[in-house]
Coordinates of C-alpha atoms in Angstrom, one line a residue:
M1 CA 28.6 -17.9 27.5
T2 CA 28.1 -20.9 29.4
R3 CA 27.9 -24.4 28.8
I4 CA 25.4 -26.4 30.0
V5 CA 25.6 -30.5 29.7
G6 CA 22.4 -32.4 29.1
Q7 CA 18.7 -31.7 28.6
E8 CA 17.9 -32.1 32.5
Q9 CA 20.0 -28.8 33.0
I10 CA 18.8 -26.7 30.1
A11 CA 15.3 -27.9 31.0
E12 CA 15.9 -26.7 34.7
V13 CA 17.6 -23.1 33.6
F14 CA 14.3 -22.6 31.5
G15 CA 12.1 -23.9 33.9
V16 CA 10.2 -26.4 31.8
A17 CA 10.5 -30.4 31.5
P18 CA 13.2 -31.9 29.5
K19 CA 10.2 -33.5 26.9
T20 CA 9.9 -29.4 26.4
I21 CA 13.7 -29.4 25.5
V22 CA 13.2 -32.2 23.0
E23 CA 10.2 -30.1 21.1
W24 CA 12.5 -27.1 21.0
Q25 CA 15.0 -28.9 19.4
E26 CA 12.8 -30.1 16.4
A27 CA 12.1 -26.3 16.2
G28 CA 15.4 -25.6 16.0
F29 CA 16.6 -24.9 19.6
P30 CA 20.6 -25.0 19.3
I31 CA 22.5 -27.1 20.3
A32 CA 26.3 -26.6 20.7
L33 CA 27.4 -30.1 20.9
R34 CA 24.4 -33.1 20.0
G35 CA 25.0 -35.8 22.2
S36 CA 24.6 -39.7 21.7
P37 CA 23.1 -42.5 23.7
G38 CA 24.6 -42.1 26.8
I39 CA 26.3 -39.2 26.1
P40 CA 24.5 -35.9 26.9
S41 CA 24.3 -33.0 24.8
E42 CA 25.4 -29.5 25.3
Y43 CA 24.3 -26.5 24.9
E44 CA 25.7 -23.0 24.8
S45 CA 23.1 -20.5 27.4
Q46 CA 23.6 -17.4 24.9
P47 CA 22.4 -18.9 21.7
C48 CA 19.4 -20.7 23.7
I49 CA 18.1 -17.6 25.2
N50 CA 18.6 -15.6 21.9
W51 CA 16.8 -18.6 20.0
L52 CA 13.5 -18.6 22.6
V53 CA 13.2 -14.7 22.8
D54 CA 12.8 -14.6 19.1
R55 CA 10.7 -17.2 19.1
E56 CA 8.8 -15.4 21.5
V57 CA 8.8 -12.6 19.4
K58 CA 7.9 -13.7 16.7
K59 CA 4.5 -15.4 18.2
V60 CA 3.4 -11.9 19.3
Q61 CA 4.3 -10.2 16.0
A62 CA 2.6 -13.1 13.8
E63 CA -0.8 -12.0 12.3
T64 CA -3.6 -14.3 13.0
P65 CA -6.7 -14.8 10.8
R66 CA -8.5 -12.9 13.7
D67 CA -6.1 -10.2 13.7
R68 CA -6.3 -9.9 10.0
L69 CA -9.7 -9.2 10.1
F70 CA -9.7 -6.6 12.8
R71 CA -7.0 -4.9 10.7
L72 CA -9.3 -5.0 7.9
Q73 CA -12.5 -4.1 9.6
A74 CA -10.3 -1.2 11.2
D75 CA -9.0 -0.1 7.5
A76 CA -12.4 -0.2 6.5
L77 CA -13.9 2.0 9.0
E78 CA -11.1 4.7 8.7
L79 CA -11.8 4.9 4.6
D80 CA -15.5 5.3 4.9
A81 CA -15.0 8.0 8.2
A82 CA -12.0 9.7 5.2
E83 CA -14.7 9.2 2.8
K84 CA -17.3 11.2 4.9
K85 CA -15.1 14.0 5.7
G86 CA -14.3 14.8 1.9
V87 CA -10.7 13.7 2.5
L88 CA -11.4 10.9 -0.1
V89 CA -12.9 10.3 -2.9
R90 CA -13.9 6.9 -4.4
A91 CA -12.5 6.6 -8.0
D92 CA -15.6 5.1 -9.3
S93 CA -17.5 8.5 -8.6
I94 CA -15.2 10.6 -10.5
E95 CA -13.9 8.6 -13.2
P96 CA -17.0 9.0 -15.1
R97 CA -16.7 12.8 -15.1
L98 CA -13.0 12.4 -15.6
R99 CA -13.4 10.5 -19.0
A100 CA -16.3 12.9 -20.0
A101 CA -14.4 15.9 -19.1
V102 CA -11.2 14.7 -21.2
V103 CA -13.8 13.4 -24.3
S104 CA -15.5 17.2 -24.1
A105 CA -12.4 18.7 -24.5
R106 CA -11.1 16.1 -27.2
E107 CA -13.9 17.5 -28.8
F108 CA -13.4 21.1 -28.2
L109 CA -9.9 21.1 -29.6
L110 CA -11.2 19.5 -32.6
R111 CA -13.6 21.9 -33.8
L112 CA -10.9 24.7 -33.1
A113 CA -9.0 23.7 -36.2
G114 CA -11.2 25.7 -39.1
P115 CA -12.0 28.5 -36.7
L116 CA -8.2 28.8 -35.9
A117 CA -7.1 28.3 -39.1
A118 CA -9.5 30.9 -40.1
Q119 CA -8.3 33.5 -37.9
M120 CA -5.1 33.0 -38.4
D121 CA -5.2 33.6 -42.3
G122 CA -3.1 36.4 -43.5
A123 CA -2.1 37.1 -40.0
D124 CA 1.5 38.1 -38.5
R125 CA 3.1 36.2 -35.9
K126 CA 2.3 38.0 -33.1
K127 CA -1.3 37.5 -34.0
R128 CA -1.2 33.9 -34.4
E129 CA 0.4 33.7 -30.8
V130 CA -2.6 35.7 -29.6
V131 CA -5.2 33.5 -31.3
L132 CA -3.4 30.1 -29.9
R133 CA -2.9 31.1 -26.7
E134 CA -6.7 31.8 -26.1
A135 CA -7.4 28.9 -27.9
F136 CA -5.0 26.9 -25.3
D137 CA -6.2 28.8 -22.6
A138 CA -10.1 27.9 -23.2
F139 CA -9.1 24.1 -23.7
L140 CA -7.4 24.3 -20.5
R141 CA -10.4 26.1 -18.6
K142 CA -12.6 22.9 -20.3
L143 CA -10.3 20.4 -18.5
A144 CA -9.8 22.6 -15.5
N145 CA -14.3 22.6 -15.2
W146 CA -14.0 18.9 -14.9
R147 CA -16.6 18.6 -12.3
N148 CA -19.2 19.9 -14.8
A149 CA -18.0 18.2 -17.9
E150 CA -20.9 15.9 -17.9
D151 CA -23.5 18.6 -18.2
D152 CA -21.1 20.3 -20.8
A153 CA -21.2 17.3 -22.9
E154 CA -25.4 17.0 -22.6
H155 CA -25.3 21.1 -23.1
D156 CA -23.1 20.3 -26.4
N157 CA -25.4 17.4 -27.5
A158 CA -28.3 19.3 -27.0

């Protein structure tokens, strides 16, 4: 590392005015040894270079309001394209159908209690397992057919 003495010399190294060094110091530019009136400050070259590089990189990486707007617009365009391709489905378009499917399956299951009890009355274990398995399969088919649940609910209510 090279020690540089004085604002004028460090300014010359970076090709800026000494006033710029004063502004940089206020922003955190590293000073190895702070001077006093009549005694110049001293600077280590490597920490000063690192500070300037970091500062410039942060400027480039910082997202401006305009950058954010462009990013959000691009995100919206991507979502619209994915929706048009059928890769993305908006939650508000399927939520009513899913809710209807769960309600329909629940009602179906609740209506099964009596018929299942009657079918299992006096049946042996194997028969009871078959009856329950058929009921579970019917219930799961009802859930799997969620896209038509609203139609099923209207048909059940008719």
